[in-house]
Short mmCIF file of C-alpha atoms in Angstrom, two decimals:
data_model
loop_
_atom_site.label_atom_id
_atom_site.label_comp_id
_atom_site.label_asym_id
_atom_site.label_seq_id
_atom_site.Cartn_x
_atom_site.Cartn_y
_atom_site.Cartn_z
CA MET B 1 89.34 112.43 90.84
CA SER B 2 90.63 116.04 91.83
CA GLY B 3 89.08 119.53 91.46
CA SER B 4 90.00 121.70 88.23
CA SER B 5 93.40 123.63 88.22
CA VAL B 6 93.74 127.12 90.25
CA SER B 7 93.23 130.13 87.53
CA GLY B 8 96.57 132.60 87.36
CA THR B 9 94.31 134.78 88.88
CA GLU B 10 93.40 133.01 91.74
CA GLU B 11 97.09 132.01 92.70
CA ILE B 12 98.21 135.71 92.46
CA ARG B 13 95.53 136.85 94.66
CA ALA B 14 96.20 133.58 96.92
CA VAL B 15 99.83 134.33 97.43
CA GLN B 16 98.41 138.46 98.36
CA TYR B 17 96.29 136.89 101.22
CA LEU B 18 99.02 134.64 102.31
CA ARG B 19 101.64 137.41 102.09
CA ALA B 20 99.00 139.64 103.91
CA ALA B 21 98.31 137.58 106.36
CA ALA B 22 101.58 136.17 107.16
CA ALA B 23 102.97 140.31 107.87
CA ILE B 24 100.42 140.77 110.17
CA LEU B 25 101.60 137.62 112.18
CA VAL B 26 105.58 139.08 111.84
CA VAL B 27 104.25 142.68 113.02
CA PHE B 28 102.97 140.33 116.75
CA ILE B 29 106.17 137.85 116.67
CA HIS B 30 108.57 140.84 116.16
CA THR B 31 107.57 144.06 118.31
CA GLY B 32 106.35 141.74 120.99
CA VAL B 33 102.51 143.20 120.58
CA TYR B 34 100.69 139.73 121.75
CA ALA B 35 96.98 139.16 121.52
CA GLU B 36 96.96 140.24 125.25
CA GLN B 37 98.18 143.56 124.74
CA ILE B 38 95.50 144.74 122.48
CA TYR B 39 92.53 145.83 123.45
CA TRP B 40 89.73 142.84 123.57
CA PRO B 41 86.82 142.83 125.51
CA THR B 42 88.48 140.00 127.00
CA PRO B 43 92.66 138.82 127.14
CA ARG B 44 90.42 135.52 126.60
CA ALA B 45 89.33 136.66 122.93
CA GLY B 46 92.62 138.07 122.41
CA ARG B 47 94.66 134.48 122.35
CA ARG B 48 91.51 133.65 120.21
CA MET B 49 91.69 135.62 117.55
CA ALA B 50 95.41 135.15 117.70
CA ALA B 51 94.78 131.36 117.08
CA LEU B 52 92.35 132.21 114.46
CA LEU B 53 94.52 133.98 112.88
CA LEU B 54 97.18 131.76 112.91
CA CYS B 55 94.40 128.82 111.65
CA ALA B 56 93.53 130.71 108.69
CA LEU B 57 96.57 130.82 107.54
CA GLY B 58 97.07 127.23 107.86
CA VAL B 59 94.01 126.56 105.92
CA VAL B 60 94.56 128.59 103.57
CA ALA B 61 98.02 127.48 102.79
CA ILE B 62 96.53 123.91 103.02
CA ALA B 63 93.89 124.37 100.54
CA PHE B 64 95.99 126.10 98.22
CA ALA B 65 98.44 123.21 99.06
CA GLU B 66 96.30 120.98 97.40
CA ARG B 67 94.87 122.36 94.61
CA GLY B 68 98.10 122.73 93.27
CA LEU B 69 99.45 127.16 93.79
CA ALA B 70 102.05 125.95 91.24
CA ALA B 71 99.67 124.22 89.01
CA GLU B 72 99.58 124.27 85.34
CA PRO B 73 97.43 126.68 83.75
CA LYS B 74 94.09 125.49 82.34
CA ARG B 75 94.37 124.36 78.59
CA ALA B 76 92.39 124.28 75.27
CA PRO B 77 90.46 121.27 74.73
CA PRO B 78 92.88 118.63 73.01
CA ARG B 79 92.67 118.51 69.61
CA LEU B 80 92.81 115.89 66.83
CA VAL B 81 95.73 115.48 65.56
CA HIS B 82 95.91 112.39 64.38
CA GLU B 83 93.20 109.59 62.85
CA GLU B 84 93.64 106.63 60.98
CA ASP B 85 90.57 105.03 59.44
CA PHE B 86 91.68 101.17 58.27
CA SER B 87 88.11 100.58 56.03
CA ARG B 88 89.73 103.31 54.00
CA ALA B 89 92.22 102.46 51.30
CA GLY B 90 96.07 102.90 52.56
CA GLY B 91 98.07 100.95 55.40
CA LEU B 92 99.53 101.93 58.33
CA ASP B 93 100.82 106.23 58.39
CA GLN B 94 104.71 105.55 59.01
CA ASN B 95 105.25 109.09 59.94
CA PHE B 96 103.83 108.41 62.66
CA TRP B 97 104.21 104.94 63.80
CA SER B 98 108.09 102.91 64.25
CA TYR B 99 107.98 99.44 64.40
CA GLU B 100 109.92 97.21 67.38
CA ILE B 101 111.81 94.34 66.09
CA SER B 102 113.23 91.23 67.95
CA PHE B 103 113.41 89.86 71.54
CA ILE B 104 111.33 93.06 73.52
CA ARG B 105 110.42 92.58 76.86
CA ASN B 106 109.25 90.34 79.85
CA ARG B 107 110.67 87.01 78.39
CA GLU B 108 108.64 86.46 75.79
CA ALA B 109 107.88 84.11 72.96
CA GLN B 110 107.66 85.85 69.91
CA TYR B 111 110.80 87.78 67.43
CA TYR B 112 109.08 91.29 66.60
CA ARG B 113 108.22 92.25 63.20
CA PRO B 114 107.03 94.25 60.52
CA GLU B 115 105.75 91.77 58.89
CA ASN B 116 103.00 91.12 61.32
CA VAL B 117 101.74 94.73 61.32
CA PHE B 118 99.54 94.59 58.07
CA VAL B 119 96.12 96.52 57.17
CA ALA B 120 93.39 93.79 55.45
CA ASN B 121 89.94 93.78 55.44
CA GLY B 122 89.44 97.04 56.37
CA ALA B 123 91.18 96.22 59.93
CA LEU B 124 94.68 96.81 60.72
CA ALA B 125 95.85 93.95 62.70
CA LEU B 126 98.58 92.65 64.65
CA GLU B 127 99.13 88.88 63.77
CA GLY B 128 100.73 85.88 66.37
CA ARG B 129 101.88 83.38 63.83
CA ALA B 130 103.48 80.20 64.64
CA GLU B 131 106.16 80.10 62.49
CA GLY B 132 110.65 79.76 63.31
CA VAL B 133 112.86 82.89 63.16
CA LEU B 134 116.36 83.63 63.29
CA ASN B 135 117.15 86.70 65.65
CA ALA B 136 119.18 89.16 64.11
CA ARG B 137 120.46 90.24 66.64
CA TYR B 138 122.30 87.36 68.07
CA ASP B 139 125.45 87.41 70.07
CA GLY B 140 126.04 84.20 72.49
CA ALA B 141 128.78 86.15 74.41
CA SER B 142 125.52 88.56 75.53
CA LYS B 143 123.98 87.91 78.89
CA ASP B 144 120.49 89.44 77.95
CA TRP B 145 118.34 87.52 77.00
CA THR B 146 116.96 89.61 74.05
CA ARG B 147 119.86 88.95 72.77
CA SER B 148 121.72 85.67 73.51
CA THR B 149 118.09 83.76 72.29
CA LEU B 150 119.18 82.28 68.75
CA THR B 151 115.78 81.63 67.44
CA SER B 152 112.09 81.56 67.99
CA GLU B 153 109.28 79.31 67.68
CA TYR B 154 106.61 82.36 67.70
CA THR B 155 106.39 85.80 65.75
CA SER B 156 104.29 89.09 66.12
CA GLY B 157 103.56 92.79 65.57
CA SER B 158 104.43 95.64 67.61
CA ILE B 159 104.12 99.53 67.17
CA PHE B 160 104.89 102.75 68.83
CA SER B 161 104.75 106.42 67.98
CA ARG B 162 107.96 108.10 66.96
CA PHE B 163 106.10 111.47 68.95
CA SER B 164 105.30 111.20 73.44
CA MET B 165 102.46 113.13 74.34
CA ARG B 166 101.16 115.19 77.28
CA TYR B 167 97.41 114.64 77.75
CA GLY B 168 95.10 114.89 75.49
CA ALA B 169 93.08 111.25 74.81
CA VAL B 170 93.28 108.58 72.56
CA GLU B 171 91.25 106.57 71.93
CA VAL B 172 90.65 102.99 69.65
CA ILE B 173 88.17 100.61 68.30
CA ALA B 174 89.73 97.15 68.84
CA ARG B 175 88.91 93.92 68.55
CA ALA B 176 91.07 91.32 70.91
CA PRO B 177 92.58 87.92 69.75
CA LYS B 178 91.95 84.78 71.79
CA GLY B 179 93.89 81.73 72.73
CA ALA B 180 95.85 80.76 75.29
CA GLY B 181 99.12 82.14 75.64
CA THR B 182 97.64 85.05 74.05
CA TRP B 183 99.03 88.80 75.45
CA PRO B 184 97.03 92.09 73.75
CA ALA B 185 98.08 95.57 75.47
CA ILE B 186 97.36 99.18 74.05
CA TRP B 187 99.39 101.29 76.84
CA MET B 188 101.73 104.53 77.38
CA LEU B 189 105.21 104.27 78.47
CA GLY B 190 107.27 107.56 78.86
CA GLY B 191 111.56 106.97 80.46
CA ASP B 192 113.13 108.11 76.60
CA ASP B 193 114.80 110.60 78.30
CA GLY B 194 115.46 108.25 82.28
CA PRO B 195 114.17 107.82 85.43
CA PRO B 196 111.26 109.02 86.17
CA TYR B 197 108.88 105.53 85.66
CA ARG B 198 105.60 106.15 84.26
CA GLU B 199 102.96 103.89 82.54
CA ILE B 200 98.98 103.65 81.51
CA ASP B 201 97.54 100.42 80.63
CA ILE B 202 94.35 101.40 78.64
CA VAL B 203 94.22 97.58 77.27
CA GLU B 204 95.70 94.80 78.47
CA ALA B 205 93.94 90.96 77.85
CA VAL B 206 95.50 87.39 78.28
CA GLY B 207 94.53 84.70 76.72
CA LYS B 208 93.91 82.52 79.47
CA HIS B 209 91.31 85.11 81.21
CA PRO B 210 89.21 85.58 78.34
CA ASN B 211 86.12 87.95 79.26
CA ILE B 212 88.81 90.03 81.39
CA VAL B 213 89.93 93.42 80.06
CA PHE B 214 93.30 94.48 82.58
CA THR B 215 93.50 98.32 82.91
CA SER B 216 96.44 99.90 85.30
CA ALA B 217 98.44 102.73 85.66
CA HIS B 218 102.11 102.93 87.53
CA ALA B 219 104.09 105.50 88.63
CA GLY B 220 107.41 105.59 90.58
CA PRO B 221 111.22 107.07 90.91
CA THR B 222 111.95 103.58 89.43
CA LEU B 223 110.95 100.51 88.26
CA ASP B 224 111.34 98.65 91.54
CA GLU B 225 109.14 101.61 93.71
CA LEU B 226 105.85 101.50 91.58
CA THR B 227 102.63 103.31 92.86
CA ASN B 228 100.38 101.05 91.14
CA TRP B 229 96.34 101.79 90.21
CA SER B 230 94.19 98.58 88.70
CA ALA B 231 91.25 98.34 88.04
CA GLU B 232 89.30 94.51 85.80
CA THR B 233 86.91 95.03 83.50
CA ASN B 234 84.33 91.62 82.85
CA VAL B 235 83.79 92.34 79.26
CA PRO B 236 81.87 88.71 77.82
CA THR B 237 82.17 90.24 73.87
CA LEU B 238 85.87 90.54 74.60
CA SER B 239 87.40 88.61 71.10
CA SER B 240 83.75 88.36 69.31
CA GLN B 241 83.17 92.07 68.77
CA TRP B 242 84.49 95.95 68.39
CA HIS B 243 84.94 97.54 71.21
CA VAL B 244 86.04 101.78 72.21
CA TYR B 245 88.32 101.66 74.49
CA ARG B 246 89.59 105.45 75.27
CA LEU B 247 92.19 107.80 77.91
CA ASP B 248 91.72 110.88 78.40
CA TRP B 249 94.48 112.08 80.19
CA SER B 250 95.12 116.28 81.75
CA ALA B 251 97.04 117.72 84.20
CA GLU B 252 94.16 116.16 86.85
CA THR B 253 92.82 113.30 85.87
CA VAL B 254 93.78 110.20 84.42
CA ALA B 255 90.76 108.15 82.77
CA VAL B 256 90.47 104.72 81.57
CA SER B 257 86.95 103.78 79.05
CA ILE B 258 85.36 100.81 77.82
CA ASP B 259 82.12 101.29 75.48
CA GLY B 260 82.10 105.12 77.15
CA ARG B 261 82.01 103.93 81.16
CA GLN B 262 84.88 104.93 83.15
CA VAL B 263 86.55 101.74 84.03
CA LEU B 264 89.75 103.30 85.80
CA ALA B 265 90.31 107.11 87.15
CA VAL B 266 93.47 108.26 88.63
CA ALA B 267 94.89 111.46 90.17
CA PRO B 268 97.75 113.23 89.41
CA ARG B 269 99.67 114.74 92.68
CA GLY B 270 102.15 117.76 92.24
CA PRO B 271 103.49 119.27 88.99
CA ASP B 272 106.50 116.33 89.27
CA ASP B 273 104.71 113.89 89.24
CA PRO B 274 105.31 110.93 87.48
CA LEU B 275 101.61 111.00 85.54
CA ARG B 276 102.16 114.75 84.35
CA MET B 277 105.28 113.13 82.09
CA PRO B 278 105.40 112.89 78.00
CA MET B 279 104.28 108.63 77.06
CA ARG B 280 104.61 107.14 74.02
CA ILE B 281 101.39 104.68 72.55
CA ARG B 282 102.14 101.64 72.45
CA ILE B 283 100.23 98.69 70.77
CA ASN B 284 101.33 95.69 70.44
CA LEU B 285 100.29 91.34 70.22
CA ALA B 286 102.61 89.25 73.62
CA LEU B 287 102.42 85.79 73.12
CA GLY B 288 103.54 83.81 75.86
CA GLY B 289 105.86 85.23 78.64
CA SER B 290 105.93 86.06 82.60
CA TRP B 291 101.82 86.91 82.03
CA GLY B 292 100.60 85.67 79.35
CA GLY B 293 101.21 81.72 80.06
CA GLN B 294 101.42 78.64 78.04
CA ILE B 295 100.78 79.28 74.49
CA ASP B 296 97.96 77.32 72.39
CA ARG B 297 99.61 76.83 69.14
CA SER B 298 96.36 75.67 67.62
CA ALA B 299 95.53 78.72 68.27
CA LEU B 300 97.60 80.94 65.82
CA PRO B 301 97.22 82.91 63.73
CA ALA B 302 95.57 84.90 66.14
CA ARG B 303 95.32 88.69 65.32
CA PHE B 304 94.58 91.75 67.46
CA GLU B 305 92.77 93.83 65.16
CA PHE B 306 91.69 97.86 65.01
CA ARG B 307 88.94 99.90 62.95
CA SER B 308 90.45 102.86 64.09
CA ILE B 309 92.50 104.89 66.04
CA ARG B 310 92.00 108.53 67.31
CA VAL B 311 94.83 110.89 69.45
CA TYR B 312 93.91 113.62 70.92
CA SER B 313 96.27 116.37 72.38
CA ASN B 314 97.44 119.89 72.86
CA GLU B 315 101.50 118.92 73.69
CA MET B 316 102.65 117.24 70.81
#
Protein backbone atom coordinates (compact mmCIF):
# COMPACT_ATOMS: atom_id res chain seq x y z
CA MET A 1 0.00 0.00 0.00
CA SER A 2 1.59 3.26 -1.10
CA GLY A 3 1.52 6.61 0.65
CA SER A 4 -0.76 9.54 -0.09
CA SER A 5 -0.48 11.41 -3.37
CA VAL A 6 1.66 14.52 -3.71
CA SER A 7 -0.29 17.76 -3.36
CA GLY A 8 -0.19 20.47 -5.99
CA THR A 9 1.93 22.75 -3.74
CA GLU A 10 4.40 19.95 -3.08
CA GLU A 11 4.67 19.25 -6.79
CA ILE A 12 5.42 22.89 -7.61
CA ARG A 13 8.03 23.11 -4.83
CA ALA A 14 9.64 19.87 -5.97
CA VAL A 15 9.87 21.09 -9.54
CA GLN A 16 11.45 24.36 -8.35
CA TYR A 17 14.09 22.44 -6.34
CA LEU A 18 14.84 20.16 -9.25
CA ARG A 19 15.19 23.07 -11.66
CA ALA A 20 17.51 24.95 -9.30
CA ALA A 21 19.72 21.92 -8.76
CA ALA A 22 19.80 21.20 -12.47
CA ALA A 23 20.71 24.82 -13.24
CA ILE A 24 23.69 24.68 -10.88
CA LEU A 25 24.84 21.45 -12.45
CA VAL A 26 24.53 22.93 -15.95
CA VAL A 27 26.68 25.88 -14.91
CA PHE A 28 29.39 23.53 -13.68
CA ILE A 29 29.38 21.54 -16.90
CA HIS A 30 28.80 24.32 -19.46
CA THR A 31 31.48 26.70 -18.17
CA GLY A 32 34.04 24.02 -17.54
CA VAL A 33 34.23 25.03 -13.90
CA TYR A 34 34.66 21.76 -12.07
CA ALA A 35 34.64 21.27 -8.36
CA GLU A 36 38.46 21.24 -8.21
CA GLN A 37 38.61 24.75 -9.75
CA ILE A 38 36.44 26.31 -7.06
CA TYR A 39 38.00 27.16 -3.75
CA TRP A 40 37.41 24.24 -1.42
CA PRO A 41 39.54 23.32 1.59
CA THR A 42 40.89 20.37 -0.45
CA PRO A 43 40.34 19.05 -4.00
CA ARG A 44 38.84 15.93 -2.49
CA ALA A 45 36.24 18.07 -0.71
CA GLY A 46 35.32 19.66 -4.03
CA ARG A 47 34.86 16.34 -5.71
CA ARG A 48 32.83 15.13 -2.76
CA MET A 49 30.57 18.18 -2.93
CA ALA A 50 29.95 17.67 -6.64
CA ALA A 51 29.14 14.02 -6.03
CA LEU A 52 26.77 14.98 -3.22
CA LEU A 53 25.03 17.44 -5.53
CA LEU A 54 24.50 14.75 -8.14
CA CYS A 55 23.26 12.29 -5.51
CA ALA A 56 20.86 14.84 -4.05
CA LEU A 57 19.46 15.62 -7.47
CA GLY A 58 18.97 11.93 -8.16
CA VAL A 59 17.38 11.18 -4.80
CA VAL A 60 14.89 14.03 -5.16
CA ALA A 61 13.99 12.94 -8.69
CA ILE A 62 13.54 9.29 -7.71
CA ALA A 63 11.53 10.11 -4.60
CA PHE A 64 9.04 12.23 -6.46
CA ALA A 65 8.88 9.83 -9.38
CA GLU A 66 7.95 7.02 -6.98
CA ARG A 67 5.37 9.16 -5.21
CA GLY A 68 3.95 10.20 -8.55
CA LEU A 69 5.01 13.71 -9.55
CA ALA A 70 2.15 13.56 -12.01
CA ALA A 71 -0.14 12.08 -9.37
CA GLU A 72 -3.76 13.01 -9.45
CA PRO A 73 -4.91 15.77 -7.10
CA LYS A 74 -6.40 14.79 -3.77
CA ARG A 75 -10.12 14.17 -3.96
CA ALA A 76 -13.01 14.69 -1.64
CA PRO A 77 -14.19 11.54 0.18
CA PRO A 78 -16.50 9.42 -2.00
CA ARG A 79 -20.20 10.12 -1.54
CA LEU A 80 -23.05 7.63 -1.57
CA VAL A 81 -24.37 7.65 -5.14
CA HIS A 82 -26.49 4.50 -5.17
CA GLU A 83 -28.20 2.43 -2.49
CA GLU A 84 -30.59 -0.50 -2.68
CA ASP A 85 -31.98 -2.05 0.50
CA PHE A 86 -33.96 -5.07 -0.64
CA SER A 87 -35.73 -5.45 2.68
CA ARG A 88 -37.86 -2.51 1.57
CA ALA A 89 -40.62 -2.69 -1.01
CA GLY A 90 -39.56 -2.53 -4.64
CA GLY A 91 -37.46 -4.43 -7.13
CA LEU A 92 -34.13 -4.00 -8.82
CA ASP A 93 -33.36 -0.40 -9.85
CA GLN A 94 -33.63 -0.57 -13.64
CA ASN A 95 -32.09 2.88 -13.98
CA PHE A 96 -28.85 1.63 -12.46
CA TRP A 97 -28.66 -1.99 -13.61
CA SER A 98 -28.87 -3.76 -16.94
CA TYR A 99 -29.19 -7.50 -17.63
CA GLU A 100 -26.84 -9.81 -19.45
CA ILE A 101 -28.75 -12.10 -21.80
CA SER A 102 -27.64 -15.29 -23.58
CA PHE A 103 -24.40 -17.25 -23.29
CA ILE A 104 -21.58 -14.87 -22.41
CA ARG A 105 -18.17 -16.19 -21.27
CA ASN A 106 -15.94 -19.00 -19.99
CA ARG A 107 -17.91 -21.77 -21.75
CA GLU A 108 -20.39 -21.62 -18.88
CA ALA A 109 -23.44 -23.88 -19.09
CA GLN A 110 -26.11 -21.36 -18.12
CA TYR A 111 -28.11 -19.10 -20.39
CA TYR A 112 -28.59 -15.72 -18.71
CA ARG A 113 -32.15 -14.35 -18.57
CA PRO A 114 -33.74 -11.35 -16.81
CA GLU A 115 -36.41 -13.70 -15.39
CA ASN A 116 -33.77 -15.25 -13.13
CA VAL A 117 -33.18 -11.93 -11.33
CA PHE A 118 -35.86 -10.93 -8.82
CA VAL A 119 -36.52 -9.70 -5.29
CA ALA A 120 -38.10 -12.14 -2.82
CA ASN A 121 -38.23 -12.42 0.97
CA GLY A 122 -36.34 -9.18 1.47
CA ALA A 123 -33.41 -10.08 -0.78
CA LEU A 124 -32.30 -9.72 -4.38
CA ALA A 125 -31.86 -13.18 -5.87
CA LEU A 126 -29.91 -14.37 -8.89
CA GLU A 127 -31.25 -17.89 -9.33
CA GLY A 128 -29.61 -20.76 -11.18
CA ARG A 129 -32.07 -23.35 -12.46
CA ALA A 130 -32.02 -26.70 -14.22
CA GLU A 131 -34.36 -25.93 -17.11
CA GLY A 132 -34.11 -26.06 -20.87
CA VAL A 133 -33.99 -22.93 -23.02
CA LEU A 134 -33.38 -22.06 -26.68
CA ASN A 135 -30.63 -19.62 -27.64
CA ALA A 136 -32.34 -16.55 -29.12
CA ARG A 137 -29.04 -15.57 -30.78
CA TYR A 138 -28.44 -18.96 -32.39
CA ASP A 139 -26.46 -18.99 -35.63
CA GLY A 140 -25.40 -22.42 -36.80
CA ALA A 141 -22.75 -20.96 -39.12
CA SER A 142 -21.03 -18.95 -36.40
CA LYS A 143 -17.65 -19.95 -34.98
CA ASP A 144 -18.52 -18.17 -31.74
CA TRP A 145 -19.76 -20.76 -29.23
CA THR A 146 -22.15 -18.24 -27.66
CA ARG A 147 -24.05 -18.17 -30.97
CA SER A 148 -23.48 -21.68 -32.34
CA THR A 149 -24.89 -23.35 -29.20
CA LEU A 150 -28.59 -24.04 -29.84
CA THR A 151 -29.87 -24.93 -26.36
CA SER A 152 -28.94 -24.98 -22.70
CA GLU A 153 -30.10 -27.16 -19.84
CA TYR A 154 -29.53 -24.35 -17.34
CA THR A 155 -30.54 -20.73 -16.81
CA SER A 156 -29.30 -18.07 -14.40
CA GLY A 157 -29.03 -14.32 -13.82
CA SER A 158 -26.40 -11.64 -14.36
CA ILE A 159 -26.53 -7.85 -13.99
CA PHE A 160 -24.10 -5.00 -14.59
CA SER A 161 -24.13 -1.29 -13.85
CA ARG A 162 -25.23 0.98 -16.68
CA PHE A 163 -22.49 3.43 -15.69
CA SER A 164 -18.74 3.07 -15.33
CA MET A 165 -17.08 4.38 -12.20
CA ARG A 166 -13.56 5.24 -11.15
CA TYR A 167 -12.59 5.29 -7.47
CA GLY A 168 -14.92 5.07 -4.52
CA ALA A 169 -16.37 2.00 -2.82
CA VAL A 170 -18.74 -0.86 -3.47
CA GLU A 171 -20.27 -2.60 -0.46
CA VAL A 172 -22.69 -5.52 -0.57
CA ILE A 173 -24.25 -7.78 2.02
CA ALA A 174 -24.57 -11.15 0.34
CA ARG A 175 -25.03 -14.87 0.85
CA ALA A 176 -23.50 -17.30 -1.64
CA PRO A 177 -25.25 -20.37 -3.04
CA LYS A 178 -24.03 -23.87 -2.35
CA GLY A 179 -23.70 -26.88 -4.58
CA ALA A 180 -21.09 -28.19 -7.00
CA GLY A 181 -21.01 -26.24 -10.24
CA THR A 182 -22.20 -22.91 -8.80
CA TRP A 183 -19.87 -19.99 -9.52
CA PRO A 184 -21.09 -16.68 -8.04
CA ALA A 185 -19.12 -13.47 -8.51
CA ILE A 186 -19.14 -9.78 -7.59
CA TRP A 187 -16.59 -7.98 -9.72
CA MET A 188 -15.48 -4.91 -11.64
CA LEU A 189 -14.59 -4.98 -15.32
CA GLY A 190 -13.25 -2.31 -17.65
CA GLY A 191 -12.64 -2.33 -21.35
CA ASP A 192 -15.82 -0.81 -22.77
CA ASP A 193 -13.45 1.65 -24.42
CA GLY A 194 -10.96 -1.04 -25.45
CA PRO A 195 -7.61 -2.08 -23.94
CA PRO A 196 -5.97 -2.14 -21.49
CA TYR A 197 -7.64 -4.99 -19.64
CA ARG A 198 -8.61 -4.45 -16.00
CA GLU A 199 -10.65 -6.54 -13.59
CA ILE A 200 -11.20 -6.57 -9.84
CA ASP A 201 -12.83 -9.69 -8.39
CA ILE A 202 -14.32 -8.66 -5.06
CA VAL A 203 -15.86 -12.10 -4.56
CA GLU A 204 -15.60 -15.32 -6.51
CA ALA A 205 -16.67 -18.67 -5.10
CA VAL A 206 -17.03 -22.11 -6.63
CA GLY A 207 -19.24 -24.81 -5.17
CA LYS A 208 -16.47 -27.40 -5.28
CA HIS A 209 -14.62 -25.27 -2.68
CA PRO A 210 -17.60 -24.46 -0.44
CA ASN A 211 -15.84 -22.37 2.23
CA ILE A 212 -13.39 -20.32 0.17
CA VAL A 213 -13.75 -16.77 -1.18
CA PHE A 214 -11.33 -15.94 -3.98
CA THR A 215 -10.37 -12.26 -4.34
CA SER A 216 -8.16 -10.96 -7.13
CA ALA A 217 -7.12 -8.16 -9.45
CA HIS A 218 -5.88 -8.46 -13.02
CA ALA A 219 -4.37 -5.73 -15.20
CA GLY A 220 -2.36 -5.57 -18.38
CA PRO A 221 -2.18 -4.42 -22.00
CA THR A 222 -4.33 -7.37 -23.13
CA LEU A 223 -6.08 -10.38 -21.64
CA ASP A 224 -3.01 -12.46 -22.52
CA GLU A 225 -0.52 -10.10 -20.84
CA LEU A 226 -1.77 -9.70 -17.30
CA THR A 227 -0.26 -9.04 -13.91
CA ASN A 228 -2.32 -10.87 -11.29
CA TRP A 229 -2.83 -10.46 -7.56
CA SER A 230 -4.95 -12.88 -5.54
CA ALA A 231 -6.01 -14.01 -2.09
CA GLU A 232 -8.02 -16.90 -0.68
CA THR A 233 -10.10 -16.45 2.47
CA ASN A 234 -11.70 -19.20 4.50
CA VAL A 235 -15.35 -18.31 5.24
CA PRO A 236 -16.98 -21.34 6.91
CA THR A 237 -20.46 -19.76 6.82
CA LEU A 238 -20.21 -18.58 3.20
CA SER A 239 -23.57 -20.05 2.18
CA SER A 240 -25.38 -20.09 5.52
CA GLN A 241 -24.90 -16.53 6.77
CA TRP A 242 -24.81 -12.98 5.40
CA HIS A 243 -21.38 -11.42 4.89
CA VAL A 244 -20.21 -7.90 4.08
CA TYR A 245 -17.96 -7.61 1.03
CA ARG A 246 -16.39 -4.24 0.29
CA LEU A 247 -14.09 -2.72 -2.32
CA ASP A 248 -12.30 0.54 -1.47
CA TRP A 249 -10.73 1.99 -4.60
CA SER A 250 -8.52 5.04 -4.98
CA ALA A 251 -5.64 6.15 -7.18
CA GLU A 252 -3.28 4.76 -4.54
CA THR A 253 -4.96 1.54 -3.43
CA VAL A 254 -7.33 -1.20 -4.50
CA ALA A 255 -8.40 -2.89 -1.25
CA VAL A 256 -10.99 -5.60 -0.62
CA SER A 257 -12.35 -6.56 2.78
CA ILE A 258 -14.65 -9.28 4.07
CA ASP A 259 -16.64 -8.51 7.22
CA GLY A 260 -14.35 -5.56 7.92
CA ARG A 261 -11.07 -7.47 7.54
CA GLN A 262 -8.84 -6.54 4.62
CA VAL A 263 -7.94 -9.56 2.51
CA LEU A 264 -6.28 -7.97 -0.53
CA ALA A 265 -4.51 -4.67 -1.24
CA VAL A 266 -2.92 -3.64 -4.53
CA ALA A 267 -1.09 -0.37 -5.23
CA PRO A 268 -1.55 0.91 -8.80
CA ARG A 269 1.66 2.39 -10.21
CA GLY A 270 1.61 5.47 -12.37
CA PRO A 271 -1.18 7.49 -13.98
CA ASP A 272 -1.56 5.00 -16.85
CA ASP A 273 -2.04 1.92 -14.66
CA PRO A 274 -5.15 0.03 -15.87
CA LEU A 275 -6.38 -0.15 -12.26
CA ARG A 276 -6.77 3.62 -12.39
CA MET A 277 -9.23 3.43 -15.26
CA PRO A 278 -13.07 3.23 -15.20
CA MET A 279 -14.91 -0.05 -14.69
CA ARG A 280 -18.47 -1.34 -14.38
CA ILE A 281 -19.89 -3.35 -11.49
CA ARG A 282 -20.95 -6.89 -12.38
CA ILE A 283 -22.85 -9.47 -10.34
CA ASN A 284 -23.61 -12.93 -11.70
CA LEU A 285 -24.25 -16.55 -10.85
CA ALA A 286 -22.55 -18.80 -13.38
CA LEU A 287 -23.01 -22.56 -13.60
CA GLY A 288 -20.27 -24.92 -14.74
CA GLY A 289 -17.80 -23.49 -17.20
CA SER A 290 -14.01 -23.38 -17.16
CA TRP A 291 -13.79 -23.08 -13.38
CA GLY A 292 -17.23 -23.95 -12.05
CA GLY A 293 -16.83 -27.57 -13.13
CA GLN A 294 -19.38 -30.36 -12.98
CA ILE A 295 -22.88 -29.21 -11.99
CA ASP A 296 -24.85 -30.99 -9.29
CA ARG A 297 -28.38 -30.74 -10.69
CA SER A 298 -29.84 -31.82 -7.36
CA ALA A 299 -28.50 -28.59 -5.80
CA LEU A 300 -30.64 -26.47 -8.14
CA PRO A 301 -32.37 -24.13 -7.98
CA ALA A 302 -29.65 -22.19 -6.14
CA ARG A 303 -29.72 -18.51 -5.22
CA PHE A 304 -27.01 -15.86 -4.93
CA GLU A 305 -28.74 -13.42 -2.56
CA PHE A 306 -28.23 -9.79 -1.56
CA ARG A 307 -29.63 -7.81 1.34
CA SER A 308 -28.20 -4.51 0.15
CA ILE A 309 -25.88 -2.87 -2.37
CA ARG A 310 -24.19 0.49 -1.81
CA VAL A 311 -21.98 2.39 -4.23
CA TYR A 312 -19.82 5.37 -3.25
CA SER A 313 -18.01 7.53 -5.79
CA ASN A 314 -16.74 10.98 -6.64
CA GLU A 315 -16.35 10.13 -10.33
CA MET A 316 -19.54 8.67 -11.74
